[in-house]
């Protein structure tokens, strides 16, 4: 059973990276290669050293202060780096967070106007509120902004923002055949009521830093590996290892925010955000995002079938 336990621990490390308490493993132990449908999948040799790493530094509110510009964007597994549709990223999305509780998001494009926000620091997550709501968390030296629905903007600190020359802008507009359309990063779950989240949920899709897994991970069905139950008493339980007796269990409390998103708290700290999209529950925890389907009963898996692999 040791190999089974290590798989569960690895799954827990992957699923909880980026928005969990200090005793969770970091993304250093996450999956390095996707499963292949062309060759038989085997459980890798995993040792305790592979899943026992130094806990990541808990961010302080002062870590967020200053100017930030993007270096990478991920949207549903589509990864773009440095350029977004041939436009330099650092000129199309620029965030400045001030110590007085305000923030602005603009761009370096000619004639652009910045949108104004207020922010609050909630444990490991910063929440920006304005005409829409955005969540963000720091991983190492990178600030990751998310809409809790699969889009992420990876940002690094800068001393000054970059601007685009008007002639360059006109040339780019001509090249793309019209005005440059900027990506929208906003949460929109206003039609979701709190009771819509209550129930049993099983994983159908897992993405970490743009790497996508569907249906299974190392030969284990995702629906049996990652399971979550959200109760009507504002508690929730996530299980990496599903119904197995060795599953890694994490307990949460939850509440909904103004936009209709579900905020999950661990030991009083906001660690992840979820929303309903297209009939599925999207759980966003920083570098990773997991989709869950609603079920009446949790799927069982014969974990002993891995023992001889």
XYZ file of C-alpha atoms in Angstrom:
309
model
C 0.000 0.000 0.000
C 2.992 2.352 0.287
C 2.884 3.146 -3.431
C -0.827 3.862 -3.218
C -0.304 6.218 -0.283
C 2.437 8.043 -2.144
C 0.167 8.493 -5.172
C -2.507 9.971 -2.953
C 0.052 12.289 -1.333
C 1.260 13.360 -4.762
C -2.314 14.003 -5.830
C -2.885 16.069 -2.694
C 0.285 18.054 -3.347
C -0.852 18.794 -6.891
C -4.443 19.614 -6.039
C -3.647 21.840 -3.070
C -0.610 23.710 -4.411
C -0.931 27.441 -4.616
C -3.631 28.240 -2.125
C -3.264 26.165 1.005
C -1.849 26.272 4.482
C 1.853 26.244 5.228
C 2.036 22.492 5.778
C 1.094 21.703 2.178
C 3.799 20.611 -0.308
C 4.834 23.034 -3.019
C 4.418 22.654 -6.751
C 7.949 21.239 -6.948
C 6.441 17.774 -6.548
C 3.746 18.224 -9.175
C 3.384 16.097 -12.277
C 6.246 16.503 -14.751
C 4.754 14.667 -17.713
C 1.198 14.073 -18.882
C -0.237 10.596 -19.089
C -0.076 8.981 -22.520
C -2.954 7.187 -24.198
C -0.562 5.301 -26.472
C 1.422 3.383 -23.856
C 0.367 1.596 -20.657
C 0.398 3.946 -17.675
C 2.271 2.883 -14.569
C 2.449 4.460 -11.145
C 5.868 6.143 -10.795
C 8.244 5.236 -8.030
C 7.504 7.918 -5.482
C 9.376 8.399 -2.238
C 8.444 10.522 0.731
C 11.165 12.954 -0.291
C 9.269 13.613 -3.528
C 6.261 14.942 -1.660
C 7.855 16.394 1.478
C 9.230 19.790 0.615
C 9.844 23.051 2.399
C 6.567 24.920 2.829
C 6.306 27.981 0.613
C 6.655 31.353 2.310
C 3.313 32.754 3.295
C 2.811 36.068 1.471
C 2.522 39.283 3.413
C 0.261 42.087 2.274
C 3.307 44.267 1.562
C 4.470 41.699 -1.035
C 1.625 42.863 -3.295
C 2.486 46.559 -3.285
C 3.868 48.122 -6.453
C 3.682 47.763 -10.215
C 3.090 44.410 -11.943
C 3.237 43.400 -15.620
C 2.353 40.014 -17.170
C 4.815 37.477 -18.573
C 2.377 34.617 -19.249
C -1.342 34.055 -19.772
C -3.195 30.744 -19.598
C -6.791 30.322 -20.701
C -8.246 26.815 -20.661
C -4.888 25.162 -21.406
C -3.918 27.737 -24.053
C -0.562 29.169 -22.953
C 0.839 32.432 -24.290
C 4.108 33.922 -23.079
C 5.452 37.483 -23.394
C 3.074 38.217 -26.279
C -0.722 38.036 -26.389
C -1.854 37.677 -29.997
C 1.383 39.344 -31.149
C 1.028 42.270 -28.721
C 3.618 42.609 -25.911
C 1.927 41.463 -22.705
C 3.580 44.082 -20.549
C 1.778 46.761 -22.554
C -1.746 45.353 -22.483
C -2.296 44.535 -18.807
C -0.694 46.668 -16.103
C -1.574 46.450 -12.419
C -0.559 48.851 -9.668
C -1.398 48.091 -6.042
C -1.114 50.929 -3.541
C -0.732 50.771 0.226
C -3.894 52.846 0.753
C -6.210 49.999 -0.308
C -6.643 51.101 -3.914
C -5.428 49.564 -7.158
C -5.601 50.319 -10.860
C -5.520 48.145 -13.965
C -4.682 49.703 -17.304
C -2.493 49.223 -20.346
C 0.323 50.953 -22.187
C -1.717 51.327 -25.374
C -2.417 54.836 -26.694
C -5.556 56.452 -25.283
C -6.242 53.714 -22.736
C -7.782 54.524 -19.348
C -7.087 52.610 -16.172
C -9.899 50.981 -14.188
C -9.985 51.642 -10.469
C -10.314 48.994 -7.752
C -10.172 48.579 -4.031
C -8.481 45.557 -2.522
C -8.544 43.427 0.608
C -6.035 40.834 1.780
C -7.732 37.607 2.874
C -5.168 35.149 4.199
C -3.226 33.990 1.141
C -5.401 35.716 -1.423
C -5.887 39.330 -2.482
C -9.330 40.271 -3.767
C -9.739 43.235 -6.106
C -13.213 44.790 -6.272
C -14.403 47.365 -8.788
C -16.794 47.065 -11.696
C -15.899 43.376 -11.441
C -13.946 41.174 -9.039
C -10.534 39.576 -9.489
C -8.577 37.267 -7.214
C -4.799 37.051 -6.957
C -2.132 35.153 -5.067
C 1.658 35.213 -4.906
C 3.716 32.119 -5.787
C 7.394 32.746 -5.197
C 8.065 36.063 -6.943
C 5.050 35.783 -9.262
C 1.605 37.286 -8.782
C -1.105 35.152 -10.390
C -4.408 36.847 -11.155
C -7.424 34.654 -11.871
C -11.090 34.902 -12.760
C -11.818 31.575 -10.991
C -12.841 30.143 -14.332
C -9.637 28.992 -16.006
C -7.930 32.211 -17.072
C -4.713 33.182 -15.315
C -2.309 36.061 -15.759
C 1.196 35.515 -14.389
C 2.768 38.843 -13.412
C 6.198 39.986 -12.255
C 7.148 43.229 -10.496
C 8.444 46.113 -12.623
C 9.904 49.518 -11.787
C 8.026 51.320 -14.545
C 5.302 50.405 -17.019
C 6.034 50.115 -20.728
C 4.054 52.169 -23.263
C 3.435 51.588 -26.952
C 4.284 54.156 -29.596
C 1.183 55.338 -31.464
C 2.682 54.449 -34.852
C 3.437 50.937 -33.629
C -0.119 50.669 -32.320
C -1.581 51.744 -35.660
C 0.589 49.215 -37.484
C -0.519 46.407 -35.139
C -4.174 47.350 -35.579
C -3.747 47.186 -39.328
C -2.026 43.823 -39.042
C -4.821 42.277 -36.951
C -7.469 43.867 -39.129
C -9.012 46.166 -36.550
C -8.750 47.401 -32.982
C -6.622 45.410 -30.543
C -8.953 43.500 -28.210
C -7.650 43.132 -24.668
C -8.365 40.002 -22.600
C -11.085 40.362 -19.990
C -10.225 39.087 -16.528
C -13.350 39.252 -14.403
C -15.533 37.033 -12.264
C -19.157 36.676 -13.346
C -21.186 34.264 -11.263
C -24.074 36.555 -10.306
C -26.752 33.995 -11.189
C -25.374 31.403 -8.778
C -27.022 30.972 -5.377
C -25.249 29.491 -2.360
C -27.445 26.375 -2.354
C -26.353 25.586 -5.919
C -22.924 24.618 -4.599
C -24.184 22.158 -1.978
C -23.682 18.475 -2.798
C -21.128 15.889 -3.882
C -18.606 16.698 -6.622
C -16.067 14.558 -8.494
C -13.145 15.679 -10.633
C -13.466 15.574 -14.422
C -10.560 17.814 -15.474
C -7.312 18.904 -13.857
C -4.944 21.602 -15.088
C -1.699 22.718 -13.488
C 0.223 25.623 -14.967
C -1.265 24.944 -18.414
C -0.729 21.159 -18.382
C -4.071 19.401 -18.753
C -5.226 16.003 -17.473
C -8.617 14.571 -18.381
C -10.369 11.455 -17.086
C -7.331 9.902 -15.361
C -3.998 10.559 -13.671
C -1.363 7.788 -13.563
C -4.071 5.284 -14.445
C -6.395 6.368 -11.642
C -9.747 7.855 -12.722
C -9.919 11.512 -11.740
C -13.463 11.071 -10.439
C -12.198 8.537 -7.886
C -9.037 10.512 -7.068
C -10.342 14.020 -6.317
C -13.702 14.311 -4.560
C -15.334 17.188 -2.721
C -18.475 17.489 -0.643
C -19.971 20.896 0.096
C -22.423 20.900 2.994
C -25.286 23.283 3.722
C -23.771 24.150 7.133
C -21.042 26.167 5.343
C -18.415 23.449 5.679
C -16.764 21.443 2.911
C -14.364 18.521 2.640
C -11.864 17.790 -0.112
C -10.464 14.254 -0.442
C -7.357 13.400 -2.464
C -7.743 9.652 -2.706
C -11.510 9.658 -2.793
C -13.209 7.015 -0.680
C -9.941 5.222 0.146
C -9.112 4.915 3.853
C -5.714 6.538 3.193
C -7.209 9.579 1.435
C -5.706 12.961 2.304
C -8.590 14.997 3.696
C -8.787 18.796 3.915
C -11.620 20.551 5.742
C -12.889 23.981 4.731
C -15.505 26.514 5.660
C -17.147 28.491 2.875
C -19.195 31.540 1.988
C -20.316 33.215 -1.223
C -19.131 36.667 -2.271
C -20.938 39.535 -4.001
C -20.321 38.022 -7.450
C -21.792 34.634 -6.513
C -18.447 32.834 -6.255
C -17.770 30.323 -3.507
C -14.844 31.297 -1.260
C -13.174 28.401 0.582
C -11.399 29.075 3.871
C -8.915 26.927 5.765
C -8.159 27.932 9.365
C -9.831 31.263 8.670
C -7.757 32.063 5.584
C -9.130 32.313 2.056
C -7.294 29.629 0.057
C -9.346 29.040 -3.092
C -12.312 30.248 -5.107
C -14.969 28.254 -6.979
C -17.789 29.065 -9.349
C -20.319 27.196 -11.466
C -19.759 27.336 -15.225
C -21.529 25.234 -17.842
C -22.948 22.934 -15.172
C -19.548 22.171 -13.621
C -17.816 23.438 -10.498
C -14.533 25.203 -11.298
C -12.151 25.243 -8.322
C -9.216 27.636 -8.663
C -6.246 27.431 -6.293
C -3.487 29.464 -7.865
C -1.422 27.608 -10.456
C -4.028 24.866 -10.836
C -7.712 24.593 -11.632
C -9.998 21.595 -11.230
C -13.412 20.946 -12.775
C -15.945 18.867 -10.843
C -19.201 17.215 -11.886
C -22.151 16.852 -9.537
C -22.861 13.239 -8.448
C -25.378 11.485 -6.221
C -22.801 8.991 -4.890
C -19.013 9.049 -4.861
C -17.137 6.687 -7.195
C -15.195 3.852 -5.553
C -11.861 2.614 -6.894
C -9.968 -0.616 -6.214
C -6.753 0.918 -4.906
C -5.281 -2.558 -4.340
C -5.083 -2.874 -8.123
C -2.087 -0.506 -8.012
C -0.156 -2.521 -5.456
C 1.497 -4.860 -7.988
C 2.350 -2.182 -10.587
